[in-house]
Coordinates of C-alpha atoms and ligand atoms in Angstrom, one line a residue:
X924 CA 31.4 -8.8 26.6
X925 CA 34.9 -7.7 27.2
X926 CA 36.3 -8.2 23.6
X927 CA 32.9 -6.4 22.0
X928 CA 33.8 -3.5 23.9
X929 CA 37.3 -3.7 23.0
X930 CA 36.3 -3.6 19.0
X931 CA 33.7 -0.6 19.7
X932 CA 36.3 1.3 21.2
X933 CA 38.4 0.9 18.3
X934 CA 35.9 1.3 15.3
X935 CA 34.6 4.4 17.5
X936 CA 37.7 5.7 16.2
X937 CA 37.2 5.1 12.6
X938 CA 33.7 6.2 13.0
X939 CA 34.3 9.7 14.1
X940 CA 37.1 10.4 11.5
X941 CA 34.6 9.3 8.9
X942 CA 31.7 11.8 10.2
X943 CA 34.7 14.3 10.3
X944 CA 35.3 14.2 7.0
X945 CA 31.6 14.3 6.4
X946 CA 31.0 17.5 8.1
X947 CA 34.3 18.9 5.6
X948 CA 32.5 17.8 2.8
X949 CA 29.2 18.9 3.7
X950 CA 30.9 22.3 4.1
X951 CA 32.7 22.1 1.3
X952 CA 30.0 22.0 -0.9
X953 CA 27.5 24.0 1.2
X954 CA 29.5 26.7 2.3
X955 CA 33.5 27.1 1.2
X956 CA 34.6 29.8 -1.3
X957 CA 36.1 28.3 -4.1
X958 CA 39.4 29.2 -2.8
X959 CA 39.7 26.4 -0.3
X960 CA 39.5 23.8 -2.7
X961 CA 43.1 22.0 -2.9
X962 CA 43.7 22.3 1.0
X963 CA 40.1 20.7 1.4
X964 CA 40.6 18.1 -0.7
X965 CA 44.3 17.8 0.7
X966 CA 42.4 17.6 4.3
X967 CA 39.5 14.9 3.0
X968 CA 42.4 12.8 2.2
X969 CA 44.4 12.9 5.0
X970 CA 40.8 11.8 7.1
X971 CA 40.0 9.2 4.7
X972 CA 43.5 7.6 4.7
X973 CA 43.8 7.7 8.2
X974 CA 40.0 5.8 9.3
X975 CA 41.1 3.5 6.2
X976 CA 44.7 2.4 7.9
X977 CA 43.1 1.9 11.3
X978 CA 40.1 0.2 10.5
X979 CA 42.1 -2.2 7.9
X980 CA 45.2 -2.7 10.4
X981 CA 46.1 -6.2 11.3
X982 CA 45.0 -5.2 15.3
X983 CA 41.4 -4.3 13.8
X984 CA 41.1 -7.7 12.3
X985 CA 42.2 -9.5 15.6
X986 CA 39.8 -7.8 17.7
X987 CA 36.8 -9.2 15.0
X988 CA 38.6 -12.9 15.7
X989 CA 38.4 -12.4 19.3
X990 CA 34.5 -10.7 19.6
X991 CA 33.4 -13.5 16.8
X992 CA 34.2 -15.8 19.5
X993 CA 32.7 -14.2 22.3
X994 CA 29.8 -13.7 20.2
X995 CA 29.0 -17.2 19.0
X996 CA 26.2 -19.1 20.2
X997 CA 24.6 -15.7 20.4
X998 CA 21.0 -15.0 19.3
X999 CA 20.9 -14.4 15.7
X1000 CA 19.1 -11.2 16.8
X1001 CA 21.5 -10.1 19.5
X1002 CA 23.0 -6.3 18.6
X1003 CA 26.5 -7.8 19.8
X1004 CA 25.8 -10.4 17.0
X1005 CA 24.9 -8.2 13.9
X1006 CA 27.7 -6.0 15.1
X1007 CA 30.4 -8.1 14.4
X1008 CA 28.8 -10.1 11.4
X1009 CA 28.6 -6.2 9.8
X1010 CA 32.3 -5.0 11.0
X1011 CA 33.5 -8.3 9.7
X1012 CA 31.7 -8.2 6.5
X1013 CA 33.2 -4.5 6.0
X1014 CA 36.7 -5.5 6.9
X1015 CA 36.9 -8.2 4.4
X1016 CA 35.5 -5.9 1.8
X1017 CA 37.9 -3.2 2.7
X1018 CA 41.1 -5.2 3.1
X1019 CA 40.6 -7.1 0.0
X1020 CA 41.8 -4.1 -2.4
X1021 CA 45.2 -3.9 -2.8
X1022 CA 46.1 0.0 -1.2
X1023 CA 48.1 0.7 -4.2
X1024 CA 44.5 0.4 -6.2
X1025 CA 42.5 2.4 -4.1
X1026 CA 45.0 5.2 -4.7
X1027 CA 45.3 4.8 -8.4
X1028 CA 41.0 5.0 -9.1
X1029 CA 41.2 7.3 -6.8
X1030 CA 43.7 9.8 -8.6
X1031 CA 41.9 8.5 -12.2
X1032 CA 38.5 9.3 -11.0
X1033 CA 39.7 12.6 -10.3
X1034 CA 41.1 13.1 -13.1
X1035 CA 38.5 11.5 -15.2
X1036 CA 35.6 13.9 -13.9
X1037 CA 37.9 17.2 -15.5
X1038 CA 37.6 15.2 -18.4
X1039 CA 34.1 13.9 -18.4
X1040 CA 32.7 17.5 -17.8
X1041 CA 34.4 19.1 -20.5
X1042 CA 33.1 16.0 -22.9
X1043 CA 29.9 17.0 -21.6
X1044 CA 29.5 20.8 -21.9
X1045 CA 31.1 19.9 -25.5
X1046 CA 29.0 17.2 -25.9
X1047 CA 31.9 14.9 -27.5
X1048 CA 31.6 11.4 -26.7
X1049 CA 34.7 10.3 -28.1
X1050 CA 36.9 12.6 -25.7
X1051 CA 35.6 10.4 -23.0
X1052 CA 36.0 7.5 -24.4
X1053 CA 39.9 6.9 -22.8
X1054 CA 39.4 7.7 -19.9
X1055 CA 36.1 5.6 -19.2
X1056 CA 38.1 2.2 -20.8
X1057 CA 41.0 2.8 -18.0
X1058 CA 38.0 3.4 -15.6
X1059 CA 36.8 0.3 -16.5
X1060 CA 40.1 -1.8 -16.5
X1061 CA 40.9 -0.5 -12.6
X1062 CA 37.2 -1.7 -12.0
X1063 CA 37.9 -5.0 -13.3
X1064 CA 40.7 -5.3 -11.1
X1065 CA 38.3 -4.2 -8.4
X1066 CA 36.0 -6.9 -8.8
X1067 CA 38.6 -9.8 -9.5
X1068 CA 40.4 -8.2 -6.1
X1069 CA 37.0 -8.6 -4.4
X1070 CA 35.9 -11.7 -5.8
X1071 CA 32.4 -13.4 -7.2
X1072 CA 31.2 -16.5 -7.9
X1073 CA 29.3 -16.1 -10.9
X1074 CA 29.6 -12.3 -13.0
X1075 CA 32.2 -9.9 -12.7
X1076 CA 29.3 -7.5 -11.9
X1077 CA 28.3 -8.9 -8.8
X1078 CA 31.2 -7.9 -7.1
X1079 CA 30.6 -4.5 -7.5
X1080 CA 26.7 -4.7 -7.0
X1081 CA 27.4 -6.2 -3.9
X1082 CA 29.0 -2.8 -2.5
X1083 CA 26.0 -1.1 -2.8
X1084 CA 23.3 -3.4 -2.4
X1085 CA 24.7 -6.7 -0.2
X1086 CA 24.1 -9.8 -1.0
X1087 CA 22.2 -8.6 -4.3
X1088 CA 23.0 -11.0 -7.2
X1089 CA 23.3 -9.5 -11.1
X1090 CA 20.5 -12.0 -12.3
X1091 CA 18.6 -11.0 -9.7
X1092 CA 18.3 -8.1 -10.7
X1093 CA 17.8 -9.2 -14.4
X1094 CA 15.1 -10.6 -13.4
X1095 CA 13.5 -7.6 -11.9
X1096 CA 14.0 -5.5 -15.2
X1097 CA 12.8 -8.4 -17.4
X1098 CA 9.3 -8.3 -15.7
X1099 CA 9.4 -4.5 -15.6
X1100 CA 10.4 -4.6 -19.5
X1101 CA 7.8 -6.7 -20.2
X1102 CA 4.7 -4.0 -19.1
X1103 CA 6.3 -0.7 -18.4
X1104 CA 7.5 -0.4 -22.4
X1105 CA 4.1 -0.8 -23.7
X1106 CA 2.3 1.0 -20.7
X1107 CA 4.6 4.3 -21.6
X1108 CA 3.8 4.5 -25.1
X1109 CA 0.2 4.5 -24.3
X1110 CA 0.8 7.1 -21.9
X1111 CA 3.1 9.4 -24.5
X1112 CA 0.1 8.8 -27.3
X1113 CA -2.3 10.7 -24.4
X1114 CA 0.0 13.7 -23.3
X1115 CA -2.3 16.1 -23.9
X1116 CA -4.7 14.6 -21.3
X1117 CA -2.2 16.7 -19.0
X1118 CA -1.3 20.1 -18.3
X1119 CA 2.0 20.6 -16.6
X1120 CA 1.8 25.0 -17.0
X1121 CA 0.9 25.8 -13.6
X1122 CA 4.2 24.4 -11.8
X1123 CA 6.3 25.8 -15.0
X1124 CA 5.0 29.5 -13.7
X1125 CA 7.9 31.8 -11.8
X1126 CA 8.1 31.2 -8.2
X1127 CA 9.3 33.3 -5.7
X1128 CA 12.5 31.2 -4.2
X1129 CA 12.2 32.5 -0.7
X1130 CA 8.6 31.2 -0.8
X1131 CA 9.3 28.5 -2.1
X1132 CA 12.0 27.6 0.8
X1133 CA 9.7 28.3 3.4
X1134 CA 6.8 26.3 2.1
X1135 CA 9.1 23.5 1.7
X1136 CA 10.5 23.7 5.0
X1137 CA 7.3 23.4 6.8
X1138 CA 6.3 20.1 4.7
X1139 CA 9.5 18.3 5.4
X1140 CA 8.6 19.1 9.5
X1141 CA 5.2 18.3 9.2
X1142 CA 6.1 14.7 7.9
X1143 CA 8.4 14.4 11.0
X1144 CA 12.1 15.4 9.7
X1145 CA 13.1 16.2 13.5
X1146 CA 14.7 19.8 12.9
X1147 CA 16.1 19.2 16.5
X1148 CA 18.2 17.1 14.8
X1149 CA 18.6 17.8 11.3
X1150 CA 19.1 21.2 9.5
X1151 CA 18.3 22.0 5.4
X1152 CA 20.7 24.1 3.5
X1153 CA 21.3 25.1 -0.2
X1154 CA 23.6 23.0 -3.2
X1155 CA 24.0 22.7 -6.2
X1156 CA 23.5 18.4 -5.7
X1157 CA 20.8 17.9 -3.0
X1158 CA 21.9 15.1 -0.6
X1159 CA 21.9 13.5 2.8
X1160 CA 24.8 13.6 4.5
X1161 CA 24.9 12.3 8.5
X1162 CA 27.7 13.3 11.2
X1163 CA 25.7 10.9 14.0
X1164 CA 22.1 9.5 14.8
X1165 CA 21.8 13.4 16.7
X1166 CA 22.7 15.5 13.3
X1167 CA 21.3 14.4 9.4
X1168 CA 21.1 17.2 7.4
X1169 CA 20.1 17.8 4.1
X1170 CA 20.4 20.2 1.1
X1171 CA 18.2 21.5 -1.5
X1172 CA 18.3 23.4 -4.9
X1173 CA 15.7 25.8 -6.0
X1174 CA 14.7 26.7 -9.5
X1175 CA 12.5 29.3 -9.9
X1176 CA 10.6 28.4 -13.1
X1177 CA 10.2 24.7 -12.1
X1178 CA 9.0 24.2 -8.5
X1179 CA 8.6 20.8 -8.2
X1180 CA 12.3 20.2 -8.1
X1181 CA 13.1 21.8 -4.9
X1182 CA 9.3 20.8 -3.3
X1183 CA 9.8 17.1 -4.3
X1184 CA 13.9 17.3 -3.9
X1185 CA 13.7 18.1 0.1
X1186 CA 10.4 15.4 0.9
X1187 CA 13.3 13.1 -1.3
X1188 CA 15.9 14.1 0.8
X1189 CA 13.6 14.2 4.3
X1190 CA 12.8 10.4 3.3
X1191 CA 16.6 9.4 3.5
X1192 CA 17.0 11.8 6.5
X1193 CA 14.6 10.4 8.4
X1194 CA 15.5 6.7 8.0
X1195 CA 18.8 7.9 9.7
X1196 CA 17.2 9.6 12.0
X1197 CA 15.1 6.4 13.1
X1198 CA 18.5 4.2 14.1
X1199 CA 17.9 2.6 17.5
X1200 CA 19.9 5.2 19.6
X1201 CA 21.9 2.4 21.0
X1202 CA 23.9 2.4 17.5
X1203 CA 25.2 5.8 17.8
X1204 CA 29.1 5.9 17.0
X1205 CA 29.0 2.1 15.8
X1206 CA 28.7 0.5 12.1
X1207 CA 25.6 -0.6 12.9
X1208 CA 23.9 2.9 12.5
X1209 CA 22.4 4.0 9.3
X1210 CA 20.9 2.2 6.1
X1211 CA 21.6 -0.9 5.5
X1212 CA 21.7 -0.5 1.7
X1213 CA 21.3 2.0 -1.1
X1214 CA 18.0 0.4 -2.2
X1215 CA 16.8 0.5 1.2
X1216 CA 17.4 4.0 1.5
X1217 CA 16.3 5.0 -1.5
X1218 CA 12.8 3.3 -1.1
X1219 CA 12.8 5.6 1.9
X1220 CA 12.9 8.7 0.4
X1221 CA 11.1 7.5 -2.6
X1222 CA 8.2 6.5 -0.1
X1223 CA 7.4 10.2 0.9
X1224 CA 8.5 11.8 -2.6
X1225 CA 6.8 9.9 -4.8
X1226 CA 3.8 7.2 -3.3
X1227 CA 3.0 10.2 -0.1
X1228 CA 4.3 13.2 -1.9
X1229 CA 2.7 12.6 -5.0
X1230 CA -0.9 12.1 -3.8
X1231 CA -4.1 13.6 -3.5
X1232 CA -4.4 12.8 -0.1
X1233 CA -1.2 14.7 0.3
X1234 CA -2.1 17.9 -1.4
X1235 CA -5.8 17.5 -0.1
X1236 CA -4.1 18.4 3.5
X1237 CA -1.1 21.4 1.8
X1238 CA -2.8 22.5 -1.2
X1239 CA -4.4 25.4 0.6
X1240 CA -1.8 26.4 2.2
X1241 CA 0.1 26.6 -0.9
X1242 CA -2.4 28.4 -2.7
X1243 CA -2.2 31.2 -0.2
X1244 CA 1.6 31.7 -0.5
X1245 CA 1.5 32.0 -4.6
X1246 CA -2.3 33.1 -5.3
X1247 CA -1.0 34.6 -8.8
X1248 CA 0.3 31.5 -9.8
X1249 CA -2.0 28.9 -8.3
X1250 CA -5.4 30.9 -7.4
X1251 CA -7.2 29.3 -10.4
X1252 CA -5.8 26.1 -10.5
X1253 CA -8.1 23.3 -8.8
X1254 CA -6.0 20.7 -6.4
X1255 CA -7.4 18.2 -9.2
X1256 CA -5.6 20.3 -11.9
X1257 CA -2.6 20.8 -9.7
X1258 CA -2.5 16.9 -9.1
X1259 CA -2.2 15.9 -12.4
X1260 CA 0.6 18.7 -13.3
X1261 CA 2.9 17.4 -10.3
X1262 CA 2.5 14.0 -12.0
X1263 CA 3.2 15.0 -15.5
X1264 CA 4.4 12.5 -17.7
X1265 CA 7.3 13.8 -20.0
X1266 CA 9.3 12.8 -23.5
X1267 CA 12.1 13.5 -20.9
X1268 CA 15.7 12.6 -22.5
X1269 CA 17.4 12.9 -18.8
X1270 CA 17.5 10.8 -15.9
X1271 CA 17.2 13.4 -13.3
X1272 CA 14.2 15.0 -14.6
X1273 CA 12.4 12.1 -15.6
X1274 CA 8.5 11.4 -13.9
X1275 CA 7.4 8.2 -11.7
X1276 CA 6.7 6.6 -15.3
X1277 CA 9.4 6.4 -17.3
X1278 CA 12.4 6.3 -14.3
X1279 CA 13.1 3.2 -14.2
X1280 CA 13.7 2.4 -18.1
X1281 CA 16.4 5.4 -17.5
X1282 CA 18.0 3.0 -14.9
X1283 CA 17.1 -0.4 -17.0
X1284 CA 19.1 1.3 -20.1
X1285 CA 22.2 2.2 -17.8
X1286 CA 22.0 -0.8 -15.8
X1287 CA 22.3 -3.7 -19.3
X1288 CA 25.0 -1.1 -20.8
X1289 CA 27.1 -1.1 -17.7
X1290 CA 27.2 -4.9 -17.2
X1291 CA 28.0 -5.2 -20.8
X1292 CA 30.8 -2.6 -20.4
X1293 CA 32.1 -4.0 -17.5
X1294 CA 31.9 -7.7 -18.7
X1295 CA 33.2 -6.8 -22.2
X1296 CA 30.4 -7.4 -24.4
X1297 CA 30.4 -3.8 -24.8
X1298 CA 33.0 -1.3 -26.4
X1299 CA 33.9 1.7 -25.1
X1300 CA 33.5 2.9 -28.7
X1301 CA 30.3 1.9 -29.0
X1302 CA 28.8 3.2 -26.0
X1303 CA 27.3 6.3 -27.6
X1304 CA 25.4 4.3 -30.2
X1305 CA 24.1 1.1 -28.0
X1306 CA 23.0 4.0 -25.7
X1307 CA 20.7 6.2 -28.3
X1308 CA 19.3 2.1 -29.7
X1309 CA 18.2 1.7 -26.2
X1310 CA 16.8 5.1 -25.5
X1311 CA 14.4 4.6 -29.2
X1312 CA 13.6 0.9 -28.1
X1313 CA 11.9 2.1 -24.5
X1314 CA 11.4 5.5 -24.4
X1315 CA 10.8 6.0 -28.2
X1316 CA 13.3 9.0 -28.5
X1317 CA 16.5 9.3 -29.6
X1318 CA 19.1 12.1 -27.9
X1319 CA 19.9 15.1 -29.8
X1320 CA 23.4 15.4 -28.5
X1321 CA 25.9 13.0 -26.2
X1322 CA 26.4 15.8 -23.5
X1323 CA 23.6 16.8 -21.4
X1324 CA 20.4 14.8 -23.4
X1325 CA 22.4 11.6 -24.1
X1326 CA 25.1 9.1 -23.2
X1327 CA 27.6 11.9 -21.0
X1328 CA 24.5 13.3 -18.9
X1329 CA 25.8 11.4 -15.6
X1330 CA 28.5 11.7 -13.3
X1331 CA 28.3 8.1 -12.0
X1332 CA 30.6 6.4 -14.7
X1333 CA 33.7 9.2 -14.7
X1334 CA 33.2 8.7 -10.9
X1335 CA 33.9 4.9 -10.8
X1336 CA 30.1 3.9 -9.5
X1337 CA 29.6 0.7 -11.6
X1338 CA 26.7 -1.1 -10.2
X1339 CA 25.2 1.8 -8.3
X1340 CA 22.4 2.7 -10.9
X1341 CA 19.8 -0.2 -10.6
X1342 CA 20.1 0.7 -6.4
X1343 CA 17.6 3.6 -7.4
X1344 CA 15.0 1.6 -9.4
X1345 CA 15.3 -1.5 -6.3
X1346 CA 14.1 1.4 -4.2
X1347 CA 11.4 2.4 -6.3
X1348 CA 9.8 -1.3 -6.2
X1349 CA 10.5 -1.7 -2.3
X1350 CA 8.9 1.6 -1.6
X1351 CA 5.7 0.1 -2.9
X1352 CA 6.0 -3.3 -1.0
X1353 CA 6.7 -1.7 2.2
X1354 CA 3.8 0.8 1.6
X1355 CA 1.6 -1.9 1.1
X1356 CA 2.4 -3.6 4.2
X1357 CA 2.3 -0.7 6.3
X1358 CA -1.8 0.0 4.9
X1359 CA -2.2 -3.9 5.9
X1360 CA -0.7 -3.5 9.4
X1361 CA -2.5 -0.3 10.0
X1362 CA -5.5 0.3 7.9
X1363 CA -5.9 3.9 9.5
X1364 CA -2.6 5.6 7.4
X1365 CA -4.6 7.0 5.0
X1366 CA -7.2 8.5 6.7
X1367 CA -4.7 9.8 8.9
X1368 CA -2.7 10.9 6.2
X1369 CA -6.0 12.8 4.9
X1370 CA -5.8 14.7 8.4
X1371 CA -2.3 15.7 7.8
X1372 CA -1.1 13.3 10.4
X1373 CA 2.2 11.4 9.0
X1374 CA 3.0 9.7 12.4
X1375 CA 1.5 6.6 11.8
X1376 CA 3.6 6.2 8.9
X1377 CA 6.5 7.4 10.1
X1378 CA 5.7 5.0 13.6
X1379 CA 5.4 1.7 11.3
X1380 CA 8.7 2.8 9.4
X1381 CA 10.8 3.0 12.3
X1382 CA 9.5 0.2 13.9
X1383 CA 9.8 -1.9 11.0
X1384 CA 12.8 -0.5 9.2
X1385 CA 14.9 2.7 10.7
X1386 CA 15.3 0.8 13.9
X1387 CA 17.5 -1.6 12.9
X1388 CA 20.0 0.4 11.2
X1389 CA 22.0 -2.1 9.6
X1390 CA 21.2 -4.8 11.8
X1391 CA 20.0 -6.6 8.7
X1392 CA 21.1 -7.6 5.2
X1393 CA 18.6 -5.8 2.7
X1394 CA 17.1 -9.4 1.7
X1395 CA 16.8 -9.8 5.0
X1396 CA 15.0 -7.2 6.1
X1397 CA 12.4 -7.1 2.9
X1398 CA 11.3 -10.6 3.9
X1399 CA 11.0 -9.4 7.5
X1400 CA 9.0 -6.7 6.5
X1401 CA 6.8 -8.3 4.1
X1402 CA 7.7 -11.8 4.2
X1403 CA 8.5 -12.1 0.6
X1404 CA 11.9 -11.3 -1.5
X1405 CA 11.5 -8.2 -3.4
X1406 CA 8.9 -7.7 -6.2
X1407 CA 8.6 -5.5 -8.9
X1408 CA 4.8 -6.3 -9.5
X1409 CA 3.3 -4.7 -6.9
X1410 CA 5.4 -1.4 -8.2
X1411 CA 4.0 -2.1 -11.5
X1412 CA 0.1 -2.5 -10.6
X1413 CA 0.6 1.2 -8.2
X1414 CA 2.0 2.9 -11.4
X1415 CA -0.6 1.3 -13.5
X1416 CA -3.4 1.8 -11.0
X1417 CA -2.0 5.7 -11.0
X1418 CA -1.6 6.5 -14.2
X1419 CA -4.7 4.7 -15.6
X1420 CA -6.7 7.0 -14.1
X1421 CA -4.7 10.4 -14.3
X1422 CA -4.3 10.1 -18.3
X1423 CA -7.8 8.3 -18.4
X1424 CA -6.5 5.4 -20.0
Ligands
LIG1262 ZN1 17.9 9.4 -3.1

C-alpha cells in the first residue's frame, strides 16, 4: 500500500494546516482582544491559502491516480478504499473553482457582512439588497464552475450535504408542509395550555455553567478530550479526534439557551469524538455531512434533552442549585416550560415545532434567488408572504424579526439552511432504530445511564467518520432513505399530549 501511504503523507500536511487555523479561529473568537483582528485574519489567510495550494497542486492529484489504482479491486468497505474515493471526491470539488473566484467571494463576503450588519441593526432591507445580488452572481458562477445535472441549486447543496439532490429535498418539505402547517396553528390556538415563566426567571450564570457542565459529562462528552468555553456563537470546532471543544453562551433571564446550547454542541462534539481512531490526521475523520451532524446534536438537545425521562434523572439536582427559582415548580410543570411553543419571529429562538417551517421558508426563497425566479428586490416581501402563510405572523421589522435576521446569505452559505431541518428528521430515524436494536435505552436513560446510547451511536454512526456518503450511511443505519414521517408522528406524538390536543 505504498502509494496510499504516499497520499497520507501528503494530505497529513494539508490536514494539520487546516486544524491550525482552527485552533486561530477558535482563539480568535474565544479569547483575542479585539486588537489582534487584522493580523489574525492576515494569519487565517495565509494558513488557508497555503493547505488550499498543496492539497489542489497537480502532485496531489497524481498521488489520487496512483492510490486509485492500487486501491481497485478493493473491498468497497476497505478504509484504504473510502480514503481515496473521499480525497478524490474533495479534490475535484476543490480544484474545480477557478482561484481567481475563491478570492473574489471571499473579499465580497467580507465585505458584505460590514454591510449586512449595519442593514440589520437599521433594519433596512434595501441597503442589502446590492450586495446580496453580486453575492448571488459569484454563486452562480460557483455552481456552473462546479457543475449539475439538473438545478443550479444542487451544486451548492451538494457541498454541504453530498449527493443530496434539490427535489429531494422538495420532497421532504412538501410532506412536512402538508401536516406541520395545520398541526402549528392548532398548537398556537392552545398557548395558554403552557407556561414558559419558570425558565424566564434570573439565573445565576455561574450556576448555570456548572450545572451545564456536569450534564454534557454525564451524557459522555469525554472532557479528556474536549474542553467548553464562552462565545458569543456557540460552536464545535475540532483540532484532531484527541481535542473537540465546544463554546457556550449564557443568558441570564433565559436558561434554556445555554442548558440546551452546550447538550447541542456536546451532540456534535461527540460524533467527532467517536471517529475510529485509525482516522486521526486523515480526511476520513469527522462527519460525513452537515445533516449528519446536526441530527447528532439534535439527538441529545432535542428527542434526549427534551424529555421527561431526561429531567426525571437531573431535575433534582437542578432544583437544589436554584431553589428560589425552581422550588415550586413540579418536573411536570418544568417539562412543559422547556418545550414551550412560541409565536417566535426568529430562527434561532424558535421551539421543536415550528423550526423547520423557519428552514422551509429560507430554503424555497433561496432556490428561487439563486435560480432567478426571485428578485433581490423582492426578497423582503416574498419573505413576510411566507412567514403569514406558515407561521401565521408577519415581521415587524426586516432587521432582527424579519428577512436580515441571518448571517448565512451575506456569508455566501446558499444551500446550507435545509442541512439543519435533514438533521432534525434523521435524528428521529436513527433514534428509532437505536430503541429497536436495544430496547433497554430508555430505561437506562431513566437511570441516568446514556452509554447505551452513546455505544449504539458510535457503533453505528461516529465510527465511520466519513467513511460513508450520508445516503449511504441512513440506509445502513436504518435501511431506508431518509424520512420525514417518522419526525412528524414524534412531534405529533409530543405535542398532542403536552398542549392536550
Ligand atoms: Zn448544530
Amino acid at each position: 500500500m505504498e502509494e496510499i501511504e504516499h497520499l497520507k503523507t501528503r494530505l497529513a500536511d494539508v490536514v494539520h494546516l487546516n486544524h491550525a487555523a482552527a485552533v486561530l479561529g477558535w482563539d480568535q473568537q474565544v479569547n483575542m482582544p479585539p486588537g489582534g483582528a487584522p493580523a489574525r485574519a492576515e494569519q487565517l489567510a495565509t494558513l488557508s491559502r497555503l493547505a488550499h495550494e498543496k492539497f489542489t497542486a497537480e502532485e496531489t492529484g497524481r498521488l489520487v491516480e496512483a492510490a486509485a489504482a492500487q486501491v481497485d479491486g478493493l473491498d468497497y468497505d476497505s478504509d484504504a478504499a473510502a480514503l481515496v474515493r473521499v480525497v478524490k471526491h474533495d479534490y475535484e470539488l476543490a480544484t474545480r473553482v477557478p482561484a481567481a473566484l475563491v478570492a473574489e467571494l471571499a473579499r465580497l463576503t467580507s465585505q458584505a457582512h460590514e454591510v449586512w450588519a449595519k442593514a440589520r441593526a437599521e433594519a433596512d432591507f434595501a441597503a442589502f439588497v446590492p450586495m446580496l445580488e453580486r453575492i448571488l452572481d459569484l454563486k452562480r458562477q460557483e455552481a456552473e464552475a462546479l457543475g449539475y445535472q439538473e438545478r443550479m441549486y444542487d451544486a451548492l447543496l451538494d457541498q454541504y450535504e453530498p449527493n443530496m439532490k434539490t427535489a429531494d429535498v422538495e420532497r421532504l418539505f412538501d410532506e412536512l408542509r402538508v401536516e406541520l402547517v395545520p398541526f402549528v396553528a392548532q398548537v398556537f390556538a392552545n398557548l395558554d395550555a403552557v407556561d414558559d415563566s419558570p425558565v424566564h426567571k434570573k439565573y445565576d450564570i455561574a450556576r448555570q455553567a456548572e450545572f451545564g457542565l456536569k450534564v454534557i459529562e454525564r451524557i459522555g462528552y469525554d472532557m479528556a478530550r474536549g474542553r467548553q468555553d464562552k462565545s458569543v456563537h456557540p460552536f464545535t470546532t475540532e483540532f484532531s479526534i484527541g481535542d473537540v471543544r465546544i463554546t457556550t453562551r449564557y443568558i441570564e433571564d433565559w436558561m434554556p439557551s445555554a442548558l440546551f446550547g452546550s447538550i447541542h454542541e456536546a451532540g456534535h462534539a461527540m460524533y467527532e469524538q467517536g471517529s475510529n481512531p485509525a482516522f486521526e490526521g486523515t480526511f476520513l475523520a469527522g462527519g460525513t455531512s452537515l445533516g449528519v451532524h446536526e441530527s447528532q446534536s439534535r439527538l441529545w438537545e432535542n428527542v434526549i434533552g427534551r424529555s421527561r425521562a431526561f429531567w426525571g434523572v437531573f431535575y433534582g439536582d437542578l432544583q437544589k442549585l436554584f431553589p428560589e427559582q425552581l422550588g415550586d415548580v413540579s418536573l411536570e410543570a418544568f417539562y412543559k416550560a422547556i418545550n414551550a411553543v412560541t409565536r417566535s419571529l426568529i430562527r434561532v429562538e424558535a421551539d421543536e415545532v415550528t423550526y423547520n417551517l423557519h428552514i422551509m421558508l429560507r430554503f424555497e426563497l433561496e432556490k428561487d434567488l439563486l435560480e432567478g425566479r426571485l428578485p433581490v428586490r423582492d426578497l423582503r416581501d416574498a419573505w413576510n408572504a411566507k412567514m403569514e402563510a406558515y407561521l401565521g405572523i408577519t415581521p415587524p421589522d426586516d432587521g432582527r424579526h424579519g428577512v436580515l435576521q441571518d448571517v448565512h446569505w451575506s456569508s455566501g452559505l446558499i444551500g446550507y439552511f435545509p442541512t439543519y431541518s435533514l438533521g432534525n428528521f434523521l435524528s428521529v430515524q436513527y433514534w428509532n432504530k437505536a430503541l429497536q436494536d436495544v430496547p433497554s435505552i430508555p430505561d437506562d436513560i431513566a437511570r441516568g445511564e446514556f452509554g447505551s446510547l452513546l455505544g449504539w451511536l458510535r457503533e453505528n454512526i461516529h465510527r465511520h467518520g466519513r467513511k460513508y456518503w450520508p445516503a449511504e450511511l441512513t440506509e445502513r443505519v436504518t435501511g431506508e432513505p431518509i424520512q420525514v414521517g417518522p419526525f412528524l408522528r414524534y412531534l405529533k406524538e409530543k405535542y398532542t399530549d403536552i398542549y392536550g390536543l
